[in-house]
């Protein structure tokens, strides 16, 4: 059986075979654990990351790995495989679920197909700004509880990293109002909630892996896509789709996850060590994130990208209200928390 975006709902034989092959390929890259600095490691874990080496989430992963190595005196080694070397995110999540890859930093959007509560972050215009999002992510009865909801799907969620805000970009037409999206083909992350968002605006959503977006924009298969400034810049999408409209429709939390059995096999002290190292990597990642957004916005301006700021998101919210109506009940508990954490409800 396939769900609406065509992903298998249970693991196919092909997936398991591919995962096995991937495991073998990854084992071939094990010199770190077999000899050299990782020779004495009791545990060696691979962490898959889609972004390049110097991207802020990758830097967050590496900080986490470094803290774990230091604090365990080298007993626990985590090697970060950046640049999508181990595969596209949806496949990586399956492999982490199987335990073929132990860890990944991944977007919560594709995770929503494995653990539906994560679909919350695909709902449009729910956070006022980054501070509002972080108040929710840090709340025990908000983001922290939500991290725990991945356990039944086989994942231990360690922490969130800053995802920035996603906005539209297009090859030709400059988008200034919700009506401009009508009739255009947009790449979306592989999850139903975000497909509904594009459909609500009258656009046509095309789910695909991140690594395919550049060539699909280039070949004209897509009219546009959407992402935060560091992704838009680092994946060079701005070269082909040089119109960026800052409506900041979503803050799709980045998550750091571990295969649940791998996690449960660790002694409690090592679990605490990993958990604390993840928590301590968060402020570092946020700092890198904010600096990167500023630097990349400048690079985009220098490259001549047409940047359109959306001053008032009221019409955008109105045009996509049907998405909130459709999923409101399912996510009611968390949406209520998010509302209660708006600055306007803070006193
Ligand atoms: C980026 C996320 C990355 C996703 C990508 C996407 O950091 O994890 O793979 O978007 O659009 O912002 O697929």
mmCIF file of C-alpha atoms and ligand atoms in Angstrom:
data_model
loop_
_atom_site.group_PDB
_atom_site.id
_atom_site.type_symbol
_atom_site.label_atom_id
_atom_site.label_comp_id
_atom_site.label_asym_id
_atom_site.label_seq_id
_atom_site.Cartn_x
_atom_site.Cartn_y
_atom_site.Cartn_z
ATOM 1 C CA UNK A 1 0.000 0.000 0.000
ATOM 2 C CA UNK A 2 1.283 3.441 -0.827
ATOM 3 C CA UNK A 3 0.245 6.658 0.856
ATOM 4 C CA UNK A 4 -0.720 9.761 -1.125
ATOM 5 C CA UNK A 5 2.792 10.836 -1.867
ATOM 6 C CA UNK A 6 3.619 7.395 -3.152
ATOM 7 C CA UNK A 7 5.976 6.287 -0.433
ATOM 8 C CA UNK A 8 5.537 2.732 0.775
ATOM 9 C CA UNK A 9 3.789 2.595 4.142
ATOM 10 C CA UNK A 10 5.722 -0.489 5.117
ATOM 11 C CA UNK A 11 9.299 -1.291 4.287
ATOM 12 C CA UNK A 12 9.663 -2.903 0.915
ATOM 13 C CA UNK A 13 12.121 -5.654 0.107
ATOM 14 C CA UNK A 14 13.939 -3.221 -2.149
ATOM 15 C CA UNK A 15 14.405 -0.846 0.757
ATOM 16 C CA UNK A 16 15.766 -3.531 3.005
ATOM 17 C CA UNK A 17 18.147 -4.789 0.324
ATOM 18 C CA UNK A 18 19.273 -1.282 -0.423
ATOM 19 C CA UNK A 19 19.751 -0.619 3.269
ATOM 20 C CA UNK A 20 21.880 -3.738 3.509
ATOM 21 C CA UNK A 21 24.030 -2.617 0.605
ATOM 22 C CA UNK A 22 24.319 0.799 2.163
ATOM 23 C CA UNK A 23 25.388 -0.783 5.418
ATOM 24 C CA UNK A 24 28.150 -2.637 3.634
ATOM 25 C CA UNK A 25 29.229 0.529 1.852
ATOM 26 C CA UNK A 26 29.293 2.405 5.123
ATOM 27 C CA UNK A 27 31.300 -0.359 6.786
ATOM 28 C CA UNK A 28 33.929 0.119 4.121
ATOM 29 C CA UNK A 29 34.387 3.622 5.490
ATOM 30 C CA UNK A 30 35.128 2.425 9.001
ATOM 31 C CA UNK A 31 38.869 3.007 9.323
ATOM 32 C CA UNK A 32 38.213 5.438 12.138
ATOM 33 C CA UNK A 33 36.871 2.687 14.371
ATOM 34 C CA UNK A 34 39.212 -0.022 13.167
ATOM 35 C CA UNK A 35 42.476 1.822 13.724
ATOM 36 C CA UNK A 36 43.829 5.309 14.272
ATOM 37 C CA UNK A 37 42.162 7.781 16.642
ATOM 38 C CA UNK A 38 38.954 5.778 16.964
ATOM 39 C CA UNK A 39 40.748 2.507 17.574
ATOM 40 C CA UNK A 40 39.707 2.228 21.184
ATOM 41 C CA UNK A 41 36.135 3.312 20.623
ATOM 42 C CA UNK A 42 33.509 1.171 22.318
ATOM 43 C CA UNK A 43 30.844 2.679 20.125
ATOM 44 C CA UNK A 44 31.110 3.995 16.609
ATOM 45 C CA UNK A 45 28.066 5.748 15.156
ATOM 46 C CA UNK A 46 27.457 7.260 11.760
ATOM 47 C CA UNK A 47 25.483 10.489 11.542
ATOM 48 C CA UNK A 48 23.974 11.331 8.133
ATOM 49 C CA UNK A 49 23.586 14.983 7.115
ATOM 50 C CA UNK A 50 22.267 16.289 3.816
ATOM 51 C CA UNK A 51 24.040 19.667 3.900
ATOM 52 C CA UNK A 52 27.638 20.566 3.016
ATOM 53 C CA UNK A 53 30.502 20.442 5.552
ATOM 54 C CA UNK A 54 30.359 24.109 6.558
ATOM 55 C CA UNK A 55 26.567 24.485 6.708
ATOM 56 C CA UNK A 56 25.196 25.475 10.155
ATOM 57 C CA UNK A 57 23.376 22.175 10.827
ATOM 58 C CA UNK A 58 26.519 20.236 9.875
ATOM 59 C CA UNK A 59 28.535 22.430 12.223
ATOM 60 C CA UNK A 60 25.984 21.636 14.940
ATOM 61 C CA UNK A 61 26.343 17.891 14.233
ATOM 62 C CA UNK A 62 30.114 18.163 14.417
ATOM 63 C CA UNK A 63 30.003 20.103 17.665
ATOM 64 C CA UNK A 64 27.771 17.368 19.105
ATOM 65 C CA UNK A 65 30.194 14.657 17.914
ATOM 66 C CA UNK A 66 33.176 16.546 19.307
ATOM 67 C CA UNK A 67 31.570 17.012 22.738
ATOM 68 C CA UNK A 68 30.664 13.321 22.863
ATOM 69 C CA UNK A 69 34.202 12.288 21.958
ATOM 70 C CA UNK A 70 35.785 14.622 24.524
ATOM 71 C CA UNK A 71 33.441 13.793 27.350
ATOM 72 C CA UNK A 72 33.676 10.038 26.770
ATOM 73 C CA UNK A 73 37.477 10.247 26.368
ATOM 74 C CA UNK A 74 37.120 8.746 22.921
ATOM 75 C CA UNK A 75 34.972 5.794 24.003
ATOM 76 C CA UNK A 76 32.091 7.028 21.842
ATOM 77 C CA UNK A 77 32.918 8.152 18.309
ATOM 78 C CA UNK A 78 30.417 9.771 15.994
ATOM 79 C CA UNK A 79 31.393 10.383 12.399
ATOM 80 C CA UNK A 80 29.398 12.967 10.472
ATOM 81 C CA UNK A 81 28.754 12.088 6.808
ATOM 82 C CA UNK A 82 27.827 15.454 5.299
ATOM 83 C CA UNK A 83 26.726 16.456 1.813
ATOM 84 C CA UNK A 84 24.061 13.762 1.459
ATOM 85 C CA UNK A 85 26.782 11.121 1.008
ATOM 86 C CA UNK A 86 24.631 8.443 2.629
ATOM 87 C CA UNK A 87 21.489 9.322 0.631
ATOM 88 C CA UNK A 88 18.392 11.526 0.504
ATOM 89 C CA UNK A 89 16.585 12.274 3.741
ATOM 90 C CA UNK A 90 13.512 10.041 3.335
ATOM 91 C CA UNK A 91 15.775 7.033 2.655
ATOM 92 C CA UNK A 92 18.082 7.953 5.508
ATOM 93 C CA UNK A 93 15.151 8.030 7.928
ATOM 94 C CA UNK A 94 14.224 4.483 6.852
ATOM 95 C CA UNK A 95 17.780 3.371 7.408
ATOM 96 C CA UNK A 96 17.936 4.941 10.841
ATOM 97 C CA UNK A 97 14.653 3.210 11.624
ATOM 98 C CA UNK A 98 16.280 -0.090 10.603
ATOM 99 C CA UNK A 99 19.453 0.698 12.524
ATOM 100 C CA UNK A 100 21.626 0.481 9.408
ATOM 101 C CA UNK A 101 22.636 4.095 10.039
ATOM 102 C CA UNK A 102 22.578 5.012 13.715
ATOM 103 C CA UNK A 103 21.921 8.764 13.628
ATOM 104 C CA UNK A 104 20.869 11.616 11.422
ATOM 105 C CA UNK A 105 20.143 15.296 11.486
ATOM 106 C CA UNK A 106 17.070 15.595 9.393
ATOM 107 C CA UNK A 107 14.180 17.893 8.596
ATOM 108 C CA UNK A 108 10.980 17.197 10.537
ATOM 109 C CA UNK A 109 9.015 17.329 7.243
ATOM 110 C CA UNK A 110 10.010 13.933 5.810
ATOM 111 C CA UNK A 111 9.929 12.590 9.386
ATOM 112 C CA UNK A 112 6.187 13.342 9.456
ATOM 113 C CA UNK A 113 5.632 10.378 7.116
ATOM 114 C CA UNK A 114 7.077 8.128 9.853
ATOM 115 C CA UNK A 115 5.835 9.938 12.967
ATOM 116 C CA UNK A 116 2.760 12.025 12.109
ATOM 117 C CA UNK A 117 3.023 14.442 15.075
ATOM 118 C CA UNK A 118 6.088 15.957 13.312
ATOM 119 C CA UNK A 119 3.731 17.182 10.572
ATOM 120 C CA UNK A 120 2.973 20.072 12.909
ATOM 121 C CA UNK A 121 5.942 21.999 11.516
ATOM 122 C CA UNK A 122 4.535 21.798 7.994
ATOM 123 C CA UNK A 123 1.506 23.859 9.013
ATOM 124 C CA UNK A 124 1.803 27.354 7.544
ATOM 125 C CA UNK A 125 2.309 30.633 9.400
ATOM 126 C CA UNK A 126 2.023 29.146 12.894
ATOM 127 C CA UNK A 127 5.075 30.871 14.406
ATOM 128 C CA UNK A 128 5.443 34.652 14.634
ATOM 129 C CA UNK A 129 9.232 34.550 14.597
ATOM 130 C CA UNK A 130 12.269 32.499 15.657
ATOM 131 C CA UNK A 131 11.898 33.408 19.349
ATOM 132 C CA UNK A 132 8.322 32.254 19.346
ATOM 133 C CA UNK A 133 9.356 28.957 17.712
ATOM 134 C CA UNK A 134 12.148 28.410 20.249
ATOM 135 C CA UNK A 135 9.810 29.051 23.180
ATOM 136 C CA UNK A 136 7.702 26.223 21.796
ATOM 137 C CA UNK A 137 10.637 23.908 20.963
ATOM 138 C CA UNK A 138 12.095 24.329 24.457
ATOM 139 C CA UNK A 139 8.803 23.797 26.309
ATOM 140 C CA UNK A 140 8.443 20.476 28.144
ATOM 141 C CA UNK A 141 4.785 20.304 27.167
ATOM 142 C CA UNK A 142 5.571 21.536 23.633
ATOM 143 C CA UNK A 143 8.549 20.664 21.463
ATOM 144 C CA UNK A 144 10.170 18.403 24.041
ATOM 145 C CA UNK A 145 7.060 16.265 24.356
ATOM 146 C CA UNK A 146 6.790 16.181 20.571
ATOM 147 C CA UNK A 147 10.362 14.811 20.307
ATOM 148 C CA UNK A 148 9.208 11.876 22.462
ATOM 149 C CA UNK A 149 6.403 11.115 20.021
ATOM 150 C CA UNK A 150 8.905 9.593 17.583
ATOM 151 C CA UNK A 151 9.663 6.710 19.936
ATOM 152 C CA UNK A 152 6.862 4.456 18.772
ATOM 153 C CA UNK A 153 8.220 4.835 15.229
ATOM 154 C CA UNK A 154 11.639 3.644 16.412
ATOM 155 C CA UNK A 155 13.518 6.902 16.984
ATOM 156 C CA UNK A 156 14.961 8.713 19.963
ATOM 157 C CA UNK A 157 14.873 12.485 19.365
ATOM 158 C CA UNK A 158 17.869 14.240 20.934
ATOM 159 C CA UNK A 159 17.333 17.927 20.161
ATOM 160 C CA UNK A 160 16.193 20.533 17.675
ATOM 161 C CA UNK A 161 18.386 22.773 15.570
ATOM 162 C CA UNK A 162 17.270 26.106 14.139
ATOM 163 C CA UNK A 163 15.621 25.618 10.740
ATOM 164 C CA UNK A 164 15.162 29.306 9.865
ATOM 165 C CA UNK A 165 12.088 30.244 7.876
ATOM 166 C CA UNK A 166 11.153 28.871 4.467
ATOM 167 C CA UNK A 167 10.096 31.196 1.642
ATOM 168 C CA UNK A 168 9.227 30.835 -2.048
ATOM 169 C CA UNK A 169 11.579 31.193 -4.982
ATOM 170 C CA UNK A 170 10.766 31.030 -8.668
ATOM 171 C CA UNK A 171 12.489 30.822 -12.020
ATOM 172 C CA UNK A 172 10.414 33.481 -13.823
ATOM 173 C CA UNK A 173 7.355 34.938 -12.192
ATOM 174 C CA UNK A 174 7.953 37.231 -9.239
ATOM 175 C CA UNK A 175 5.545 36.297 -6.474
ATOM 176 C CA UNK A 176 4.055 39.213 -4.608
ATOM 177 C CA UNK A 177 0.660 37.855 -3.520
ATOM 178 C CA UNK A 178 -0.885 34.443 -2.766
ATOM 179 C CA UNK A 179 -2.668 34.553 -6.150
ATOM 180 C CA UNK A 180 0.695 34.508 -7.922
ATOM 181 C CA UNK A 181 1.294 30.926 -6.790
ATOM 182 C CA UNK A 182 -1.743 29.723 -8.750
ATOM 183 C CA UNK A 183 -0.874 27.376 -11.594
ATOM 184 C CA UNK A 184 2.825 27.114 -10.736
ATOM 185 C CA UNK A 185 4.659 23.881 -10.062
ATOM 186 C CA UNK A 186 6.524 23.887 -6.778
ATOM 187 C CA UNK A 187 8.874 21.313 -5.369
ATOM 188 C CA UNK A 188 7.897 20.376 -1.817
ATOM 189 C CA UNK A 189 9.455 18.216 0.851
ATOM 190 C CA UNK A 190 8.041 14.721 0.858
ATOM 191 C CA UNK A 191 5.100 15.103 3.195
ATOM 192 C CA UNK A 192 1.340 15.452 2.832
ATOM 193 C CA UNK A 193 0.824 18.605 4.947
ATOM 194 C CA UNK A 194 3.125 20.682 2.755
ATOM 195 C CA UNK A 195 1.508 19.358 -0.419
ATOM 196 C CA UNK A 196 -1.808 20.579 0.965
ATOM 197 C CA UNK A 197 -0.273 23.979 1.602
ATOM 198 C CA UNK A 198 0.731 24.431 -2.047
ATOM 199 C CA UNK A 199 -2.637 23.102 -3.211
ATOM 200 C CA UNK A 200 -4.449 25.597 -0.977
ATOM 201 C CA UNK A 201 -2.658 28.364 -2.905
ATOM 202 C CA UNK A 202 -3.703 26.815 -6.235
ATOM 203 C CA UNK A 203 -0.187 25.665 -7.065
ATOM 204 C CA UNK A 204 0.825 22.194 -8.028
ATOM 205 C CA UNK A 205 3.061 20.443 -5.483
ATOM 206 C CA UNK A 206 5.814 18.115 -6.645
ATOM 207 C CA UNK A 207 7.407 16.133 -3.804
ATOM 208 C CA UNK A 208 11.031 15.181 -4.371
ATOM 209 C CA UNK A 209 14.320 14.819 -2.539
ATOM 210 C CA UNK A 210 16.424 17.918 -1.956
ATOM 211 C CA UNK A 211 19.221 16.715 -4.200
ATOM 212 C CA UNK A 212 16.977 16.644 -7.274
ATOM 213 C CA UNK A 213 15.694 20.204 -7.022
ATOM 214 C CA UNK A 214 18.514 21.990 -8.867
ATOM 215 C CA UNK A 215 18.239 19.899 -12.041
ATOM 216 C CA UNK A 216 14.438 19.958 -11.933
ATOM 217 C CA UNK A 217 14.439 23.751 -11.804
ATOM 218 C CA UNK A 218 16.963 23.787 -14.605
ATOM 219 C CA UNK A 219 15.005 21.437 -16.856
ATOM 220 C CA UNK A 220 11.814 23.428 -16.358
ATOM 221 C CA UNK A 221 10.037 20.586 -14.560
ATOM 222 C CA UNK A 222 9.515 23.034 -11.706
ATOM 223 C CA UNK A 223 8.582 26.726 -11.642
ATOM 224 C CA UNK A 224 9.932 27.100 -8.161
ATOM 225 C CA UNK A 225 10.657 25.710 -4.746
ATOM 226 C CA UNK A 226 10.896 27.045 -1.216
ATOM 227 C CA UNK A 227 13.536 27.089 1.462
ATOM 228 C CA UNK A 228 15.488 29.193 3.958
ATOM 229 C CA UNK A 229 18.316 31.507 2.790
ATOM 230 C CA UNK A 230 21.235 29.149 3.651
ATOM 231 C CA UNK A 231 19.704 26.252 1.687
ATOM 232 C CA UNK A 232 18.630 28.470 -1.221
ATOM 233 C CA UNK A 233 22.158 29.820 -1.399
ATOM 234 C CA UNK A 234 24.280 26.745 -0.645
ATOM 235 C CA UNK A 235 22.368 24.495 -3.050
ATOM 236 C CA UNK A 236 22.790 27.215 -5.739
ATOM 237 C CA UNK A 237 19.062 27.241 -6.479
ATOM 238 C CA UNK A 238 19.224 31.045 -6.701
ATOM 239 C CA UNK A 239 21.247 30.704 -9.920
ATOM 240 C CA UNK A 240 18.222 29.274 -11.721
ATOM 241 C CA UNK A 241 15.375 30.631 -9.609
ATOM 242 C CA UNK A 242 16.504 34.185 -8.843
ATOM 243 C CA UNK A 243 13.226 35.553 -7.441
ATOM 244 C CA UNK A 244 12.940 35.143 -3.663
ATOM 245 C CA UNK A 245 9.744 36.154 -1.886
ATOM 246 C CA UNK A 246 10.144 36.296 1.874
ATOM 247 C CA UNK A 247 6.753 35.173 3.155
ATOM 248 C CA UNK A 248 8.455 32.962 5.781
ATOM 249 C CA UNK A 249 5.630 30.428 5.639
ATOM 250 C CA UNK A 250 7.169 27.670 7.740
ATOM 251 C CA UNK A 251 9.782 26.959 10.345
ATOM 252 C CA UNK A 252 10.282 23.238 9.752
ATOM 253 C CA UNK A 253 12.285 22.204 12.803
ATOM 254 C CA UNK A 254 15.560 20.361 12.241
ATOM 255 C CA UNK A 255 15.902 17.298 14.449
ATOM 256 C CA UNK A 256 18.791 15.156 15.617
ATOM 257 C CA UNK A 257 17.691 11.539 15.983
ATOM 258 C CA UNK A 258 19.107 8.139 16.952
ATOM 259 C CA UNK A 259 17.824 4.666 16.208
ATOM 260 C CA UNK A 260 15.813 3.679 19.261
ATOM 261 C CA UNK A 261 17.420 0.263 19.868
ATOM 262 C CA UNK A 262 20.892 1.733 19.552
ATOM 263 C CA UNK A 263 19.816 4.278 22.154
ATOM 264 C CA UNK A 264 18.278 1.716 24.486
ATOM 265 C CA UNK A 265 21.380 -0.475 24.341
ATOM 266 C CA UNK A 266 23.478 2.343 25.792
ATOM 267 C CA UNK A 267 23.995 2.479 29.546
ATOM 268 C CA UNK A 268 22.185 5.325 31.323
ATOM 269 C CA UNK A 269 25.401 7.348 31.866
ATOM 270 C CA UNK A 270 26.149 7.284 28.138
ATOM 271 C CA UNK A 271 22.572 8.253 27.315
ATOM 272 C CA UNK A 272 22.956 11.244 29.642
ATOM 273 C CA UNK A 273 26.275 12.108 28.046
ATOM 274 C CA UNK A 274 24.783 12.093 24.547
ATOM 275 C CA UNK A 275 21.693 13.977 25.620
ATOM 276 C CA UNK A 276 23.751 16.676 27.322
ATOM 277 C CA UNK A 277 26.153 16.977 24.379
ATOM 278 C CA UNK A 278 23.187 17.463 22.032
ATOM 279 C CA UNK A 279 21.699 20.130 24.307
ATOM 280 C CA UNK A 280 25.067 21.887 24.475
ATOM 281 C CA UNK A 281 25.456 21.876 20.685
ATOM 282 C CA UNK A 282 22.177 23.788 20.226
ATOM 283 C CA UNK A 283 23.313 27.333 21.212
ATOM 284 C CA UNK A 284 26.377 26.877 18.986
ATOM 285 C CA UNK A 285 24.227 25.827 16.026
ATOM 286 C CA UNK A 286 21.852 28.768 16.576
ATOM 287 C CA UNK A 287 24.728 31.230 16.581
ATOM 288 C CA UNK A 288 26.141 29.750 13.371
ATOM 289 C CA UNK A 289 22.662 29.764 11.883
ATOM 290 C CA UNK A 290 21.987 33.435 12.497
ATOM 291 C CA UNK A 291 25.378 34.463 11.132
ATOM 292 C CA UNK A 292 24.843 32.326 8.018
ATOM 293 C CA UNK A 293 21.416 33.802 7.275
ATOM 294 C CA UNK A 294 22.852 37.329 7.352
ATOM 295 C CA UNK A 295 25.865 36.380 5.242
ATOM 296 C CA UNK A 296 23.776 34.507 2.681
ATOM 297 C CA UNK A 297 21.176 37.262 2.326
ATOM 298 C CA UNK A 298 24.040 39.589 1.479
ATOM 299 C CA UNK A 299 25.454 37.122 -1.052
ATOM 300 C CA UNK A 300 22.013 36.768 -2.637
ATOM 301 C CA UNK A 301 21.703 40.552 -2.966
ATOM 302 C CA UNK A 302 25.204 40.725 -4.430
ATOM 303 C CA UNK A 303 24.269 38.023 -6.935
ATOM 304 C CA UNK A 304 21.366 40.203 -8.126
ATOM 305 C CA UNK A 305 18.524 38.057 -6.768
ATOM 306 C CA UNK A 306 15.178 39.886 -6.760
ATOM 307 C CA UNK A 307 14.168 39.867 -3.107
ATOM 308 C CA UNK A 308 10.549 40.696 -2.284
ATOM 309 C CA UNK A 309 9.591 41.135 1.350
ATOM 310 C CA UNK A 310 6.042 40.260 2.311
ATOM 311 C CA UNK A 311 5.006 42.950 4.761
ATOM 312 C CA UNK A 312 1.617 41.580 5.714
ATOM 313 C CA UNK A 313 1.022 37.851 5.861
ATOM 314 C CA UNK A 314 -2.725 38.235 6.593
ATOM 315 C CA UNK A 315 -3.791 37.385 3.011
ATOM 316 C CA UNK A 316 -1.371 34.417 2.965
ATOM 317 C CA UNK A 317 -2.798 33.109 6.205
ATOM 318 C CA UNK A 318 -6.330 33.539 4.877
ATOM 319 C CA UNK A 319 -5.536 31.766 1.601
ATOM 320 C CA UNK A 320 -4.146 28.736 3.436
ATOM 321 C CA UNK A 321 -6.620 28.567 6.327
ATOM 322 C CA UNK A 322 -8.031 25.342 4.838
ATOM 323 C CA UNK A 323 -4.783 23.567 5.805
ATOM 324 C CA UNK A 324 -5.138 24.618 9.431
ATOM 325 C CA UNK A 325 -8.817 23.611 9.296
ATOM 326 C CA UNK A 326 -7.938 20.190 7.919
ATOM 327 C CA UNK A 327 -5.216 19.391 10.465
ATOM 328 C CA UNK A 328 -6.280 21.639 13.354
ATOM 329 C CA UNK A 329 -7.942 18.926 15.352
ATOM 330 C CA UNK A 330 -5.127 16.431 14.874
ATOM 331 C CA UNK A 331 -2.542 18.932 16.105
ATOM 332 C CA UNK A 332 -4.832 20.814 18.524
ATOM 333 C CA UNK A 333 -2.754 20.172 21.636
ATOM 334 C CA UNK A 334 0.424 21.622 20.116
ATOM 335 C CA UNK A 335 -1.318 24.424 18.239
ATOM 336 C CA UNK A 336 -2.857 25.564 21.529
ATOM 337 C CA UNK A 337 0.589 25.567 23.122
ATOM 338 C CA UNK A 338 1.966 27.577 20.212
ATOM 339 C CA UNK A 339 -0.854 30.113 20.580
ATOM 340 C CA UNK A 340 -0.287 30.410 24.312
ATOM 341 C CA UNK A 341 3.392 31.202 23.667
ATOM 342 C CA UNK A 342 2.759 34.163 21.349
ATOM 343 C CA UNK A 343 4.176 37.385 22.788
ATOM 344 C CA UNK A 344 0.643 38.821 22.765
ATOM 345 C CA UNK A 345 -0.530 36.057 25.147
ATOM 346 C CA UNK A 346 2.537 36.257 27.373
ATOM 347 C CA UNK A 347 1.337 38.594 30.133
HETATM 348 C C1 LIG B 1 16.521 22.323 4.334
HETATM 349 C C2 LIG B 1 16.657 21.337 5.472
HETATM 350 C C3 LIG B 1 17.010 19.973 4.926
HETATM 351 C C4 LIG B 1 16.022 19.538 3.889
HETATM 352 C C5 LIG B 1 15.826 20.604 2.846
HETATM 353 C C6 LIG B 1 14.705 20.266 1.869
HETATM 354 O O1 LIG B 1 17.677 21.750 6.353
HETATM 355 O O2 LIG B 1 17.087 19.068 5.981
HETATM 356 O O3 LIG B 1 16.493 18.441 3.228
HETATM 357 O O4 LIG B 1 15.551 21.855 3.433
HETATM 358 O O5 LIG B 1 14.031 21.168 1.415
HETATM 359 O O6 LIG B 1 16.139 23.578 4.838
HETATM 360 O O7 LIG B 1 14.510 19.086 1.573
#
